[in-house]
XYZ file of C-alpha atoms in Angstrom:
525
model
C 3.140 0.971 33.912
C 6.920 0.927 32.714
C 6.251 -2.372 30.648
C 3.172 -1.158 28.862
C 2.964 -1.555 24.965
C 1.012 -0.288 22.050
C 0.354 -1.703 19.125
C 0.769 -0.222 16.078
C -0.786 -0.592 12.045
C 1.443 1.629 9.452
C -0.021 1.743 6.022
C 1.960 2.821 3.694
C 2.214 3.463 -0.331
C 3.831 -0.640 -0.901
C 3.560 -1.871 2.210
C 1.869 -2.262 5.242
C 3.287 -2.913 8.984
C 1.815 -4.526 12.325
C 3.829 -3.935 15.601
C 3.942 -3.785 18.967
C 6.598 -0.730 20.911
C 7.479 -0.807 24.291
C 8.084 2.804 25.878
C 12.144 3.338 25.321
C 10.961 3.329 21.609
C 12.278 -0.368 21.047
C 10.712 -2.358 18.986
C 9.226 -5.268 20.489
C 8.411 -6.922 16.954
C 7.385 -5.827 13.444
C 5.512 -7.715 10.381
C 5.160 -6.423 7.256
C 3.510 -7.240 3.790
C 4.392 -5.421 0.488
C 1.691 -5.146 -1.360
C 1.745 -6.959 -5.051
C 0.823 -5.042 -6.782
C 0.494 -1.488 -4.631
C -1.903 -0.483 -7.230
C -3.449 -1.032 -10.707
C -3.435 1.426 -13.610
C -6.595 0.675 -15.767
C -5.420 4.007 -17.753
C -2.423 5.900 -17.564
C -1.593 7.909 -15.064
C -4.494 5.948 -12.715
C -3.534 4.358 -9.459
C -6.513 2.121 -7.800
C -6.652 -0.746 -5.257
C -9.358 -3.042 -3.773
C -9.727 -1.050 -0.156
C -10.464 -4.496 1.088
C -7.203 -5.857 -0.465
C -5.678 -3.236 2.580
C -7.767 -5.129 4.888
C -6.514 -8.519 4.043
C -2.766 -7.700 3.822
C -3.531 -6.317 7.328
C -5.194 -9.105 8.455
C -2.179 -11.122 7.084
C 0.522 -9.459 9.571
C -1.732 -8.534 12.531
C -2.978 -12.766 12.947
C 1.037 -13.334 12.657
C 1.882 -10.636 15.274
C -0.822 -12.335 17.557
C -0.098 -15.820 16.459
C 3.701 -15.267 17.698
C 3.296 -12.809 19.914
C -0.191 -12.967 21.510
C 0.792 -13.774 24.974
C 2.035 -9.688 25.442
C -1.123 -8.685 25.106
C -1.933 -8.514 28.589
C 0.885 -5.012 28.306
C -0.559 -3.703 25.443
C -2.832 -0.619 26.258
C -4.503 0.082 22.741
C -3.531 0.254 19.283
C -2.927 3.305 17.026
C -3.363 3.290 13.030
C -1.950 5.926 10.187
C -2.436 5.520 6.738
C -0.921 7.216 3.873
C -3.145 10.172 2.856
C -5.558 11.861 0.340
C -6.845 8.293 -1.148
C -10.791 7.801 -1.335
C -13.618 5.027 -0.516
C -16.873 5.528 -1.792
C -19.660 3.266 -0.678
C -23.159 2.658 -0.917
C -26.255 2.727 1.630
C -24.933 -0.536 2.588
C -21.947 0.125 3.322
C -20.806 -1.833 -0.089
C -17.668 -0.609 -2.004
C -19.054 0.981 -5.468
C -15.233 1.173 -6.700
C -11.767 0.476 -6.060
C -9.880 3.336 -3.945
C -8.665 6.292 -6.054
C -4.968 6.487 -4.552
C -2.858 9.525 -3.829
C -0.626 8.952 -6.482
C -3.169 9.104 -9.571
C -3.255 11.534 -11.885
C -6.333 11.908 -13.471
C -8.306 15.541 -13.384
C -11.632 16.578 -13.634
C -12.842 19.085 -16.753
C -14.239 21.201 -13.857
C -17.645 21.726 -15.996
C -19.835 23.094 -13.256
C -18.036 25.873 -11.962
C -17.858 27.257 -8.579
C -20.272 30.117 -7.617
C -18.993 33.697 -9.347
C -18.845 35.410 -6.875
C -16.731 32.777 -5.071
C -14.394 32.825 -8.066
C -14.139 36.716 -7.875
C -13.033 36.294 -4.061
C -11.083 33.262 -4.739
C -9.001 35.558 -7.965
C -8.814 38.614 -5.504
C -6.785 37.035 -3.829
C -4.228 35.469 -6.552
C -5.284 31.640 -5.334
C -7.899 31.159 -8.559
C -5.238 28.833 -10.314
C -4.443 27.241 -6.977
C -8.249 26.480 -6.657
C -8.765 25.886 -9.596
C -6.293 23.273 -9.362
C -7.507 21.842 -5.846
C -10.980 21.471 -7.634
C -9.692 19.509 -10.628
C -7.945 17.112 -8.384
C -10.998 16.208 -6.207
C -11.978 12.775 -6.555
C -15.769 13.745 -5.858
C -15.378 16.188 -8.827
C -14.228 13.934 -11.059
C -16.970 11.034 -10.008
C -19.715 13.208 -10.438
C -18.450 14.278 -14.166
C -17.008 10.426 -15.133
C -18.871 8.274 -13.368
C -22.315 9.848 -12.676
C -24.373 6.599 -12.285
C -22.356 5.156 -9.404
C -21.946 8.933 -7.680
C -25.796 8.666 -7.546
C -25.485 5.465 -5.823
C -22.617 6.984 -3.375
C -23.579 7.131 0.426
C -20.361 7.807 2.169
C -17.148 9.283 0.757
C -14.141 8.287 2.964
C -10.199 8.346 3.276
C -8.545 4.391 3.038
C -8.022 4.933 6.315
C -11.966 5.113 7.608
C -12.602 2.182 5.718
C -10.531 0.422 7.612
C -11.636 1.798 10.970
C -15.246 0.930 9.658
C -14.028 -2.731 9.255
C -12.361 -2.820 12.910
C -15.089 -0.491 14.603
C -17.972 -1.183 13.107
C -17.888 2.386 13.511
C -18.505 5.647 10.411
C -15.165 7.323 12.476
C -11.920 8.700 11.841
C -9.242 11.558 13.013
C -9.265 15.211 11.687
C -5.195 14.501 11.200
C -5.919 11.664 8.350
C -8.095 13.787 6.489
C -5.009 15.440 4.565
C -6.651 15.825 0.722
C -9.199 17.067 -0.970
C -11.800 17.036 1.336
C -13.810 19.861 3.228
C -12.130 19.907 6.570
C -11.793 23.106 8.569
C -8.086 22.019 9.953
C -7.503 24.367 12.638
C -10.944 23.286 14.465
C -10.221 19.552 13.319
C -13.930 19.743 12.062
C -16.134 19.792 8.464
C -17.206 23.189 7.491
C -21.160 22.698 8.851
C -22.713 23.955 5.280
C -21.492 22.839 1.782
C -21.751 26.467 0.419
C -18.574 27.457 2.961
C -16.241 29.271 0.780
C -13.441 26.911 1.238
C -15.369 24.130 1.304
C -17.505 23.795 -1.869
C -14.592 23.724 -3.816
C -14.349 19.825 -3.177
C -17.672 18.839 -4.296
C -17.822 16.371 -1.251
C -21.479 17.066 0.494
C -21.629 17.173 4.375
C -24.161 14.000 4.702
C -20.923 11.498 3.195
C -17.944 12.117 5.633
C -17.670 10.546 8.611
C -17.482 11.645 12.434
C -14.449 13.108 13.544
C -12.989 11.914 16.678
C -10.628 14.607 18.166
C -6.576 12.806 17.741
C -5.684 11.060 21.378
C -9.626 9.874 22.153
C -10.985 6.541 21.967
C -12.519 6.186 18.343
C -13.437 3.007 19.239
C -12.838 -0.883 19.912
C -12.301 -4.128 17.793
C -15.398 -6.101 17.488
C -15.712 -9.298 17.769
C -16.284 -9.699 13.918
C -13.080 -8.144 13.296
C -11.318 -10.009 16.242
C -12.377 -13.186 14.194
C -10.656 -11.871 11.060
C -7.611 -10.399 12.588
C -6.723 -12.043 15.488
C -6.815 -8.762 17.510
C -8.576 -8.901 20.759
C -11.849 -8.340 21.075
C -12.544 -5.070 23.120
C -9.076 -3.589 22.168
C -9.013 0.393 22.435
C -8.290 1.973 18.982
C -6.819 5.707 19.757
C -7.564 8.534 17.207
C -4.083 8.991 15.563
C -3.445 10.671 12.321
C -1.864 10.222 8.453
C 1.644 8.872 8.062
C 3.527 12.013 7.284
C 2.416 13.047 10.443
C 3.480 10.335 12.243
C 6.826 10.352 10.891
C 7.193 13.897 12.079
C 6.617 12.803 15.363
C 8.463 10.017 15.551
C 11.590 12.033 14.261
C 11.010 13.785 17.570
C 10.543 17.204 15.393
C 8.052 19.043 17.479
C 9.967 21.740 19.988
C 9.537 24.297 16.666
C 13.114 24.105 15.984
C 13.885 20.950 14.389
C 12.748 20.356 10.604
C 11.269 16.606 9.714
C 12.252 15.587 6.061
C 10.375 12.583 4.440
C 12.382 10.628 1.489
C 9.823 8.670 0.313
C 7.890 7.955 -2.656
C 6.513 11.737 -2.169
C 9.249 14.048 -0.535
C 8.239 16.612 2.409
C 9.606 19.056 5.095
C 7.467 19.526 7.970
C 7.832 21.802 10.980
C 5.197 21.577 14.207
C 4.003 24.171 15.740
C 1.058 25.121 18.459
C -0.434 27.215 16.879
C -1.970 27.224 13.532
C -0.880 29.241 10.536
C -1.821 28.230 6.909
C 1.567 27.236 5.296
C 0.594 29.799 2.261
C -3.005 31.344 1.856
C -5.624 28.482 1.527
C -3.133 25.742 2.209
C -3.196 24.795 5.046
C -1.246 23.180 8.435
C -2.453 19.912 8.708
C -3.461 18.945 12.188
C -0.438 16.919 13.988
C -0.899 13.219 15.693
C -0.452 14.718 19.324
C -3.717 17.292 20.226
C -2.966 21.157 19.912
C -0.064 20.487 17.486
C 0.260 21.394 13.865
C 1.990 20.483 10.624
C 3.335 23.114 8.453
C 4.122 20.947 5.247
C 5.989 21.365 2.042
C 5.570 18.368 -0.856
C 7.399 17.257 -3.701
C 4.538 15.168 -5.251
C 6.796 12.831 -7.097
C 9.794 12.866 -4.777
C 12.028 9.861 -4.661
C 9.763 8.429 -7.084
C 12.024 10.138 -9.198
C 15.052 7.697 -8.630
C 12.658 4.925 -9.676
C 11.986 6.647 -13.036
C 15.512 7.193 -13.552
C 16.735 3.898 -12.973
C 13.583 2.431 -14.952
C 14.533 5.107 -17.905
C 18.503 5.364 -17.386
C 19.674 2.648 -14.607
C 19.788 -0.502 -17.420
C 23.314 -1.169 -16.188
C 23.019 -0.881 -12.643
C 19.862 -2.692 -12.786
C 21.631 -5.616 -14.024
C 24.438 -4.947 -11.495
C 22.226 -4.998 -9.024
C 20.612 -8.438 -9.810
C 24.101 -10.281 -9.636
C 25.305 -8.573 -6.308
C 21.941 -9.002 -5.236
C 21.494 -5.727 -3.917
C 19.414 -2.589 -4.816
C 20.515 -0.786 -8.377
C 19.733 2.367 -5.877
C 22.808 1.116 -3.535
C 24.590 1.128 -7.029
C 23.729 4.807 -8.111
C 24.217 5.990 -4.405
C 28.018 5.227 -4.449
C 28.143 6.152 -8.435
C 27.312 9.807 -7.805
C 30.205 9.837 -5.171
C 32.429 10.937 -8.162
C 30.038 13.871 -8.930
C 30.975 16.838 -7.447
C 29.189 18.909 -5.343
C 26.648 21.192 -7.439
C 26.655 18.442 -10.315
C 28.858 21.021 -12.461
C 26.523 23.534 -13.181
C 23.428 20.915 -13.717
C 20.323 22.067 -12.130
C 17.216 20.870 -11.878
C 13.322 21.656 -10.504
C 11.806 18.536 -9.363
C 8.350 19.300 -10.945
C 7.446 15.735 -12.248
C 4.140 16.161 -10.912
C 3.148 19.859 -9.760
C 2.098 20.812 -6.510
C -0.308 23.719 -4.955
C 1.651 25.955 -5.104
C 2.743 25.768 -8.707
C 0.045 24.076 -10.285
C 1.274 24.854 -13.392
C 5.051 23.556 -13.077
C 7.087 21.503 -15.443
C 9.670 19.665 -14.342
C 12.972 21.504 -15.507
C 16.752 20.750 -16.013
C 19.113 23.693 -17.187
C 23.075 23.739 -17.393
C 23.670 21.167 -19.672
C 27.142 21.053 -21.639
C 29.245 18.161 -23.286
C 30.506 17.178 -19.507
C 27.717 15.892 -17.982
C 26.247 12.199 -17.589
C 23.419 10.365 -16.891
C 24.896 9.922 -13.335
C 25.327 13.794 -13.244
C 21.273 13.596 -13.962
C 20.925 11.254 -11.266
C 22.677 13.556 -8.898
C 21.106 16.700 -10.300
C 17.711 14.968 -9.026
C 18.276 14.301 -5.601
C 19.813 17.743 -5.083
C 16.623 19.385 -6.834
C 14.269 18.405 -4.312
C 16.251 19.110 -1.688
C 16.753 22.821 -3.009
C 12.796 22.091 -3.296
C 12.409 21.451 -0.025
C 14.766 24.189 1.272
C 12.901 26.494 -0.952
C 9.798 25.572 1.195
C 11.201 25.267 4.617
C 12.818 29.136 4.392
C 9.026 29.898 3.445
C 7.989 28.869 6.551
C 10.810 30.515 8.670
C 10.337 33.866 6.851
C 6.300 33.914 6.656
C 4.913 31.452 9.790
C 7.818 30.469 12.193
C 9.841 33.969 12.381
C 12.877 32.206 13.220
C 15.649 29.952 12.139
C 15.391 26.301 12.038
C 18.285 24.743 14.069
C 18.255 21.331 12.791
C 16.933 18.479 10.097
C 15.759 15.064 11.158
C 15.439 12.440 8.226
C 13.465 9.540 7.426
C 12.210 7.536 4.742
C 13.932 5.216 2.132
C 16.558 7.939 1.527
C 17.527 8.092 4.577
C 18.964 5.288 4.382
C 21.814 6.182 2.230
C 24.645 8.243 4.014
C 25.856 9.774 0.831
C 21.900 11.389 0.478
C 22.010 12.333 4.115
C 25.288 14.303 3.908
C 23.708 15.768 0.626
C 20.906 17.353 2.379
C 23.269 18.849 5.310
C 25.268 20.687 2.778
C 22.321 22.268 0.572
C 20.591 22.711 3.831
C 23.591 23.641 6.240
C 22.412 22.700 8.993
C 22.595 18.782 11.102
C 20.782 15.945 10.004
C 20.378 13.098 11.763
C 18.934 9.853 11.696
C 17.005 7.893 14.718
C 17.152 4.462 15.698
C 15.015 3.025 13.649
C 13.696 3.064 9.832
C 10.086 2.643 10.628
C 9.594 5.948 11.911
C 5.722 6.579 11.001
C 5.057 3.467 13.160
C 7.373 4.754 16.200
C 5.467 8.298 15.715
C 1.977 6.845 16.197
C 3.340 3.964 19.126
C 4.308 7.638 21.046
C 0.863 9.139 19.658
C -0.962 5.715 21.389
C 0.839 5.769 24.857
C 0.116 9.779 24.783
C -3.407 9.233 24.215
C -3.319 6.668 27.125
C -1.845 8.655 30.002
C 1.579 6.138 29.982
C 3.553 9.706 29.575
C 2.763 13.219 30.907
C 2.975 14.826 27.818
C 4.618 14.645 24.571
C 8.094 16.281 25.377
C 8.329 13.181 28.195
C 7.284 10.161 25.612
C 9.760 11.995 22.427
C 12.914 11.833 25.766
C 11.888 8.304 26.057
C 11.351 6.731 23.044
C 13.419 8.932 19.941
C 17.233 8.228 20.104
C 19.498 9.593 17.930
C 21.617 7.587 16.162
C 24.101 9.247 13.865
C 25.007 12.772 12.626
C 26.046 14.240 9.110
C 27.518 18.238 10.001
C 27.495 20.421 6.273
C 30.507 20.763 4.827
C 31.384 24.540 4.766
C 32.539 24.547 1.146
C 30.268 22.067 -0.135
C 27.539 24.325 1.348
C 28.450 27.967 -0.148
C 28.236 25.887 -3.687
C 25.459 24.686 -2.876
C 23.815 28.283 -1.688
C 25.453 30.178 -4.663
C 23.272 28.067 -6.759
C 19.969 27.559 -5.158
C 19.918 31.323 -4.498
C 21.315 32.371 -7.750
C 20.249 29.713 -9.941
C 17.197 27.750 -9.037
C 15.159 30.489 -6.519
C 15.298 32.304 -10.606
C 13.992 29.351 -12.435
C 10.459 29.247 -12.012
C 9.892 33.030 -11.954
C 11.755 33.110 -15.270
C 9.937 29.882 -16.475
C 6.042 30.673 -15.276
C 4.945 31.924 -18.342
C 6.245 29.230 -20.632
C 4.546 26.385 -18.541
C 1.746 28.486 -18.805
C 2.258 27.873 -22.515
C 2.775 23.720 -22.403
C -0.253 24.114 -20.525
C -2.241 25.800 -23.048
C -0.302 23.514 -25.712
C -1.534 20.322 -23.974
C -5.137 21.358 -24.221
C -5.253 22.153 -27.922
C -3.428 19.031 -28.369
C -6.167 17.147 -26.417
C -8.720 19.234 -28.397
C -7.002 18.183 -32.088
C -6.879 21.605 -32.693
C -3.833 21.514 -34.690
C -5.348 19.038 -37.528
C -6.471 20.326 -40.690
C-alpha cells in the first residue's frame, strides 16, 4: 500500500523516541523523553540504570503517540525497535531484575583472575591479538559479575542486551536480533548465531554461558507481537507485529542511505563511528568483527571513538565556564557558542594535534589520550578545535583501514549524522580532513528513519532495500573540501598523527604499568 506506516522505538544514550514514518521517509510524528538522569554513577567511572526505568519512559511517549495519533493505526504494518548497544540485563529464574543495567558507557574492568585456557592464550598471542583479548575479557560484564558480585551471578538465569529486556516486556517472548548483540557477548556475527559450545575459541573469552542468551530471530522476521499485557501498559495494539531490527549505529547507517559500498556513514554522537556496508563479511581487523547490518545479508564494517563527542561535553564542563554562562542568557547551547568560536581557528589548529584516546578502543587498548604541538599561541579554543579534528583524523585513520584491508577501493562519499551534524562549521570540518562530500539528510533522527526503512523492508512494502533508501533518504545539503584546507589537513594526519601512536605505544605501555603499582601502593615505604 502507498499509505502504509511503521512505527518506530529509538533508544538512545539520553533519550528515547516513539514514531510513526510514512514511505517518502516523512515523518508522520515523533515523541521523545530525555531521560533524567541517563544513568547513575554509584562509583566513578560506573554508568547504571533501572532497565525498567527504559520501559516506562517508553511507555510515556508510545501512550502519547497512540493517545494523539491512534486513529493511523489502521496504516501501520508493524513496528521496529533499536537500542543503543553493548549494555546488559541480568535476571533471575523468574524473570526478576537482580541489578540495574551495566551501560555502554561504564568503565569498570574485571582483574581477569581465572584466565582463559593456555593453550587458547598461546593461539590468541600467535596471533598478536593477546592484549586485544585480553582487553575484550576485562570489559565483559559477565567477567566482572562473576569476580564482584558472585552471590547474585549464582542467582543469574538470563544475561541479556537492554534491548531484549524490552522485547521480553512487549513479547512476552526470551527474543532478540543477531544485529543488537554488538558487545561483549559470544555471537558468531557472520552466521547471526551463538557459538553452540562455551569452549569455542572466540567465544569463552566472554564468560557468558550458552543456557543465558536468548533466541535469535534472523533481522527482517517477525520476533513477535505485543501482548495484551503490554498493550495495557503502552497503549500499543494488541497483536501488533514487532520486526527483528538491529542496534542504533546500525540503523543510522541505514538511514544515511550508506549501503551501495561506496558511501561512508559517520556518527557524531556521544561515541563517534565510521561505518561502511558491505555483503559480504570481513572482520574489520582480526577478531573484530563486522557487525551484522539492520537489512538481511548486509554488514557493518565499524570504526569507534569510545568517547567521541563526549569530548565537547568534558571540555565545556572543564574549559567552557564562559560560554556556559553565555549560553544561559542567549538561551542557546554553550556548544552553538564554541561552534562559531573556533571559526577564527585556522585550519590545522596551528600545529595543535591531538589523539582522541579518552577512553581506548580494541584496537589500542592501551591508548592515552594525547595532545602534542603546543607553543605560547594556542588557546583553549585552539584545544577545542584540536578535538573535533582528532577524531575525525581518528576516524579517517579507520575508514582508509577498511579501503586498504576489506573494501579494496576508494570511498566516494561521507554521510553524517548525529548531534554534530548539526553544526555546519563541524560538517565542513570533516570534508576537508576527509576530502571527500558530506552531506546531511532530511532529518536529525536518522537511527529512527534507518529502522522505519528496516520495518517496511521486513514487510514486503518495498522490493528491496535499494527501492525503500530511493524513497525514503533525501539529501538535503552538501559541504565540498576545500582544496587547501584539505592538503593541511593531509600533511598533518599523514605526517603528524598516523606517527603518534607508533612513537607513543611504549610509553602508554608504561602509564599502564604505572597505574597498577599505583593501585597496588607499591610506591609507599
Amino acid at each position: 500500500m502507498t499509505d502504509s506506516l511503521i512505527l518506530t522505538i529509538d533508544f538512545g544514550t539520553q533519550s528515547v523516541r516513539a514514531a510513526i514514518f510514512d514511505k517518502k521517509g516523512n515523518t508522520v510524528c515523533l515523541y521523545k523523553k530525555p531521560y533524567n538522569p541517563a544513568y547513575f554513577s554509584p562509583k566513578p567511572g560506573y554508568a547504571e540504570q533501572d532497565p525498567n526505568y527504559y520501559f516506562d519512559c517508553m511507555c510515556e511517549v508510545t501512550n502519547k503517540l497512540m493517545n494523539e495519533h491512534g486513529d493511523l493505526m489502521n496504516r501501520v504494518v508493524g513496528m521496529t525497535i533499536t537500542f543503543f548497544r553493548d549494555s546488559i540485563v541480568i535476571l533471575d529464574k523468574d524473570n526478576n531484575v537482580l541489578r540495574p543495567a551495566i551501560l555502554w558507557l561504564d568503565e569498570r574492568r574485571a582483574e581477569g583472575k581465572e584466565k582463559l585456557p593456555l593453550f587458547s592464550r598461546f593461539l590468541f598471542n600467535l596471533v598478536g591479538m593477546g592484549p586485544t583479548i585480553d582487553l575484550n575479557r576485562k570489559r565483559s560484564m559477565a567477567v566482572w559479575l562473576q569476580e564482584n558480585e558472585p552471590d547474585l551471578w549464582a542467582k543469574a538465569d538470563k544475561f541479556m542486551m537492554i534491548s531484549t529486556y524490552i522485547n521480553l516486556k512487549l513479547l512476552n517472548k526470551y527474543v532478540d536480533s543477531p544485529a543488537a548483540q554488538a558487545g561483549h557477548v559470544p555471537i558468531d556475527f557472520k552466521k547471526g548465531q551463538w557459538y553452540k559450545s562455551d569452549k569455542h575459541l572466540k567465544g569463552q573469552i566472554f564468560g557468558v554461558p550458552r543456557r543465558m542468551l536468548c533466541k535469535l530471530v534472523p533481522v527482517g522476521e517477525v520476533m513477535g507481537t505485543i501482548t495484551k499485557e503490554a498493550h495495557e501498559k503502552t497503549g500499543l495494539p494488541e497483536g501488533l507485529k514487532v520486526f527483528s531490527a538491529g542496534s542504533d549505529k546500525s540503523s543510522e547507517t541505514l538511514g544515511l542511505g550508506a549501503m551501495d559500498g561506496k558511501t561512508a556513514a559517520i556518527s557524531y554522537g556521544t561515541a563517534c563511528s565510521v561505518e561502511v556496508t558491505t555483503k559480504k563479511y570481513s572482520d574489520a581487523e582480526p577478531f573484530l568483527p563486522a557487525y551484522p547490518a539492520v537489512i538481511k545479508g548486509y554488514y557493518n564494517l565499524d570504526v569507534q571513538v569510545y568517547r567521541g563527542y563526549w569530548m565537547l561535553n568534558w571540555f565545556t564542563k572543564e574549559f567552557g565556564k564562559s560560554e556556559s554562562l553565555e549560553a544561559a542568557i542567549q538561551n542557546k547551547l554553550a556548544l552553538e557558542i564554541l561552534n562559531q568560536e573556533m571559526l577564527d581557528i585556522n585550519p590545522g589548529c596551528d600545529g595543535l594535534v591531538l589523539q582522541p584516546y579518552w577512553g581506548a578502543g580494541l584496537r589500542r587498548p592501551l591508548a592515552k589520550g594525547s595532545i602534542i604541538g603546543f607553543s605560547d599561541t594556542h588557546t583553549r579554543i585552539h584545544l577545542y578545535r584540536a578535538i573535533i579534528e582528532g577524531i575525525a583524523y581518528c576516524l579517517r585513520e579507520g575508514l582508509e583501514l577498511f579501503e586498504k584491508k576489506r573494501l579494496h577501493h576508494k570511498i566516494e562519499r561521507i554521510r553524517i549524522s548525529g548531534g554534530g551534524s548539526q553544526s555546519d562549521a563541524i560538517c565542513q570540518i570533516t570534508a576537508d580532513i576527509f576530502g571527500l562530500p558530506v552531506s546531511r539528510i532530511q532529518t536529525y533522527e536518522c537511527s529512527s528513519l534507518g529502522v522505519a526503512i528496516s520495518g517496511f523492508v521486513a514487510a514486503k512494502e518495498f522490493d528491496n532495500v535499494e527501492d525503500a533508501i530511493k524513497a525514503m533518504v533525501h539529501q538535503s545539503d552538501e559541504f565540498l573540501p576545500n582544496k587547501e584546507n584539505h592538503r593541511k589537513y593531509d600533511y598533518l594526519f599523514k605526517h603528524v598523527y598516523l606517527k603518534m601512536y607508533p612513537q607513543l605505544k611504549d610509553p602508554y605501555k608504561d602509564i599502564a604499568e604505572y597505574n597498577k603499582l599505583v593501585a597496588k601502593n607499591k610506591f609507599k615505604d
